[in-house]
PDB file of C-alpha atoms in Angstrom:
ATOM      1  CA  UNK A 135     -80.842-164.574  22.544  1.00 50.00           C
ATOM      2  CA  UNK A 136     -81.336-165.791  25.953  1.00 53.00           C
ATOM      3  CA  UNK A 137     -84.484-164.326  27.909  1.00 52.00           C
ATOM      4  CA  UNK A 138     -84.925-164.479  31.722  1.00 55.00           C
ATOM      5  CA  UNK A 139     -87.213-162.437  34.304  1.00 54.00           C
ATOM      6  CA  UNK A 140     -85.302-160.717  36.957  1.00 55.00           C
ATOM      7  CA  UNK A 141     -87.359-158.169  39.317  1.00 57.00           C
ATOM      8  CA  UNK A 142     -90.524-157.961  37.233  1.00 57.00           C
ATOM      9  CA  UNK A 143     -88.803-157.018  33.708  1.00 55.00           C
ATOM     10  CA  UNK A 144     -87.388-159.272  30.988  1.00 56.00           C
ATOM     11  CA  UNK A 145     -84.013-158.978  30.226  1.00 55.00           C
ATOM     12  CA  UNK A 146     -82.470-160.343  27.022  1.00 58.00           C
ATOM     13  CA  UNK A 147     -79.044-160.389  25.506  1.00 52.00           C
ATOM     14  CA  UNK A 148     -78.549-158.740  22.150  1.00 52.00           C
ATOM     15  CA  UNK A 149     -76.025-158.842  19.636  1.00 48.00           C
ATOM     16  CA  UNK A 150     -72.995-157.126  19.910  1.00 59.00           C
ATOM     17  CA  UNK A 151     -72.615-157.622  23.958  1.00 61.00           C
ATOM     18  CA  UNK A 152     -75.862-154.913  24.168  1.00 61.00           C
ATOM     19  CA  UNK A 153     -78.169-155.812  26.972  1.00 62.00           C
ATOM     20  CA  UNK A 154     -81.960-155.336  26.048  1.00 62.00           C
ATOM     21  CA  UNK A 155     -84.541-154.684  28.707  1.00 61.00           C
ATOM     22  CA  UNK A 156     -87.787-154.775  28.099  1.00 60.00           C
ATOM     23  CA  UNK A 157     -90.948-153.330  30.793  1.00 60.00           C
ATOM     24  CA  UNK A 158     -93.985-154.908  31.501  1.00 62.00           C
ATOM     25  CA  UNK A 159     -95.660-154.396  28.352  1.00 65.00           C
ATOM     26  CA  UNK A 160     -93.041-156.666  26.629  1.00 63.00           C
ATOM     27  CA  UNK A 161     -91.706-153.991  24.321  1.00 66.00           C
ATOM     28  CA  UNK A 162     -87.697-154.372  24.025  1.00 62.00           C
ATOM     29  CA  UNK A 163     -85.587-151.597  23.039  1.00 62.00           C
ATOM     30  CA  UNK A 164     -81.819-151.272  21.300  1.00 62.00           C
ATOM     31  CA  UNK A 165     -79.456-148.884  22.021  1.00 60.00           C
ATOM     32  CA  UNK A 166     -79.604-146.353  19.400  1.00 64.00           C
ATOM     33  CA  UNK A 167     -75.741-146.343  18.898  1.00 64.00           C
ATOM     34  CA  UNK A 168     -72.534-148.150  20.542  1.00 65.00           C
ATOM     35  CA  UNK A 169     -70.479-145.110  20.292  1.00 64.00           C
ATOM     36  CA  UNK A 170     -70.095-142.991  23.955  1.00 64.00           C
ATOM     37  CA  UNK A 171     -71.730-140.037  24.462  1.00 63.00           C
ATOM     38  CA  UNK A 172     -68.605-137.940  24.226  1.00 62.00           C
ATOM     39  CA  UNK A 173     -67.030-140.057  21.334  1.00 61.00           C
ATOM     40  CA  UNK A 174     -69.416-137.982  19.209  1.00 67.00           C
ATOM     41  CA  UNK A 175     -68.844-134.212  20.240  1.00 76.00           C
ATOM     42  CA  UNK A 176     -64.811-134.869  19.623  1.00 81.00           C
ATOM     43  CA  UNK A 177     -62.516-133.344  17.486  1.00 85.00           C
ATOM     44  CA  UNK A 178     -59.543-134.022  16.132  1.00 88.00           C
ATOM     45  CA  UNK A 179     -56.853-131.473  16.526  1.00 88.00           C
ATOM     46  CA  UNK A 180     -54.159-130.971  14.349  1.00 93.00           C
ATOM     47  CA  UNK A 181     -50.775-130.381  16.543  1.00 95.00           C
ATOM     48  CA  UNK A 182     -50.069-127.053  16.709  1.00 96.00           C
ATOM     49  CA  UNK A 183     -53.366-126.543  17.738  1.00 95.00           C
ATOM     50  CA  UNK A 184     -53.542-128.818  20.651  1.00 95.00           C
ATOM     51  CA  UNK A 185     -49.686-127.697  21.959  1.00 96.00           C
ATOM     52  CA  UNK A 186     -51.126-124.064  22.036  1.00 96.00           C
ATOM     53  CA  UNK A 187     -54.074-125.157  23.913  1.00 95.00           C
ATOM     54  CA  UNK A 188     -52.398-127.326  26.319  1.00 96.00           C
ATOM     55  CA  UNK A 189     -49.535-124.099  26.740  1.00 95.00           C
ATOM     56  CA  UNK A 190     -52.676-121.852  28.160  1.00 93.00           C
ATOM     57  CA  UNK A 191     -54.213-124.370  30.124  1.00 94.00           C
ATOM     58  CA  UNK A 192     -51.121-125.043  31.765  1.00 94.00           C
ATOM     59  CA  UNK A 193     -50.399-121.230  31.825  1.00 90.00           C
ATOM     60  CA  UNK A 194     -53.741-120.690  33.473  1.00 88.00           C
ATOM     61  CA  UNK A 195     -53.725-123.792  35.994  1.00 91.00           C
ATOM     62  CA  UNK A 196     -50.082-123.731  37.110  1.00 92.00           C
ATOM     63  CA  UNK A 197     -48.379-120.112  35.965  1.00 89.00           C
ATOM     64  CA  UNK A 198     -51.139-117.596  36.458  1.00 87.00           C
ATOM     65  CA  UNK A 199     -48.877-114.566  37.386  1.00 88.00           C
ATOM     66  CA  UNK A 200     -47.784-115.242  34.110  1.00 90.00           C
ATOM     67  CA  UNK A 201     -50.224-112.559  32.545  1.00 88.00           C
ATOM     68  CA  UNK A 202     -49.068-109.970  34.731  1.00 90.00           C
ATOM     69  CA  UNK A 203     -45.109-110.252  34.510  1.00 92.00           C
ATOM     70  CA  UNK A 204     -45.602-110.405  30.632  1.00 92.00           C
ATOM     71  CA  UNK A 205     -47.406-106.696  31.177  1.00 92.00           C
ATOM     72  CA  UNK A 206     -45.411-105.218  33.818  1.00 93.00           C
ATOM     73  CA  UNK A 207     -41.802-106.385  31.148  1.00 95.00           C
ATOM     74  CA  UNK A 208     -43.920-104.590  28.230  1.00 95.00           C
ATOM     75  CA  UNK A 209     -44.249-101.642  30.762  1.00 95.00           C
ATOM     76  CA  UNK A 210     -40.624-101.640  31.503  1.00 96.00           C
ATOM     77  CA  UNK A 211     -39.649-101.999  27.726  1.00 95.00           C
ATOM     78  CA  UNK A 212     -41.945 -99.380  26.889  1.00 95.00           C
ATOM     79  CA  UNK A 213     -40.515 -97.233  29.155  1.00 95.00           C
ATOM     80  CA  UNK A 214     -37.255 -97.313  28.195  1.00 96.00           C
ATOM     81  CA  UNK A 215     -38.435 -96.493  24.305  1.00 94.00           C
ATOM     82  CA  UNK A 216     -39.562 -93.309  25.234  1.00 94.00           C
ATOM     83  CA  UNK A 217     -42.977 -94.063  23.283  1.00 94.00           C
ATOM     84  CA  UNK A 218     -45.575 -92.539  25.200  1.00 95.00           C
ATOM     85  CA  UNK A 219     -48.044 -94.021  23.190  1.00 95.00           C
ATOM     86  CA  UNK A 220     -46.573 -97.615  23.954  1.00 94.00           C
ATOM     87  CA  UNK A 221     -46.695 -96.947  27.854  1.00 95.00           C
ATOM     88  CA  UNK A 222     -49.918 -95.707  27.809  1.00 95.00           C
ATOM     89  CA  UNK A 223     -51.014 -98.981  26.065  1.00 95.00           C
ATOM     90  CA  UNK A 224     -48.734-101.349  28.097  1.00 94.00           C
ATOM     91  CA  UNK A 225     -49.939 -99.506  31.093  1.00 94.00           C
ATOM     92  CA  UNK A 226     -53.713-100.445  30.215  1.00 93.00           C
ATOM     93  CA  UNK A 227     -52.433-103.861  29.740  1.00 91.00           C
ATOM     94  CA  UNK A 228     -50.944-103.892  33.338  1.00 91.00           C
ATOM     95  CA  UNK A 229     -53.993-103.049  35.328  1.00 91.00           C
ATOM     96  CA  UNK A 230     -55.807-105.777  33.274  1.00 89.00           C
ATOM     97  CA  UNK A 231     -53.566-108.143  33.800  1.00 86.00           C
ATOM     98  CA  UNK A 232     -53.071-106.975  37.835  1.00 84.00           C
ATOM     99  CA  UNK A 233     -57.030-107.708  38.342  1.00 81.00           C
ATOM    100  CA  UNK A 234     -56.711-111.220  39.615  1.00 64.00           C
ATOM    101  CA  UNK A 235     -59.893-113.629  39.107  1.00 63.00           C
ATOM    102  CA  UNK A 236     -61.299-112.919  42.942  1.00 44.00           C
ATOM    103  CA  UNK A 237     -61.267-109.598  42.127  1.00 43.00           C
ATOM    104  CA  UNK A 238     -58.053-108.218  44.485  1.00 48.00           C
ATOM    105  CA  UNK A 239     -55.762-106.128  42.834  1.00 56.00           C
ATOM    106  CA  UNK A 240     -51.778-107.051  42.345  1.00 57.00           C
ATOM    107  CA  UNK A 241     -49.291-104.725  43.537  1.00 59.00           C
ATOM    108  CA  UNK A 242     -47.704-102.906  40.336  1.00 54.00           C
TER     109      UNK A 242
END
């Protein structure tokens, strides 16, 4: 490969496109590996998976009131039932759900 000085250090081309610099001591190091970073912390998702993701992300980024209407219709279906131990339980879902992330409380 081709070796030039630029600023005090050697730089040399390597194989593969890598660039190699080496410090004063003359010592050149290679990239341990040409895969990114990230590239090796991925995972491949099957489908459903990633479609179920992608629903709460979008749920959380663009429908957050979502949560709380899915509670309050529980409520309301419990409600009609008659099942007190339903709207006791749907009711407990409400105020979780009406506990917005800063901490304010929805109207129920």
């Amino acid at each position: 490969g081709t070796v030039r000085k630029e600023s005090g250090m050697q730089v040399a081309k390597a194989v593969g496109g890598h660039v190699v610099v080496a410090g004063e001591s003359g010592e050149f190091k290679v990239p341990l590996s040409r895969t990114p970073r990230g590239a090796l912390q991925q995972k491949v998702l099957d489908e459903d998976t990633y479609t179920d993701a992608m629903k709460r992300i979008v749920e959380r980024d663009y429908f957050p009131e979502l949560p709380y209407l899915r509670a309050k219709q529980s409520l309301d279906d419990a409600v009609r039932s008659r099942d007190q131990a339903a709207i006791r339980a749907a009711q407990s879902q409400l105020r979780r759900a009406a506990a917005t992330p800063s901490g304010r409380m929805q109207s129920t």
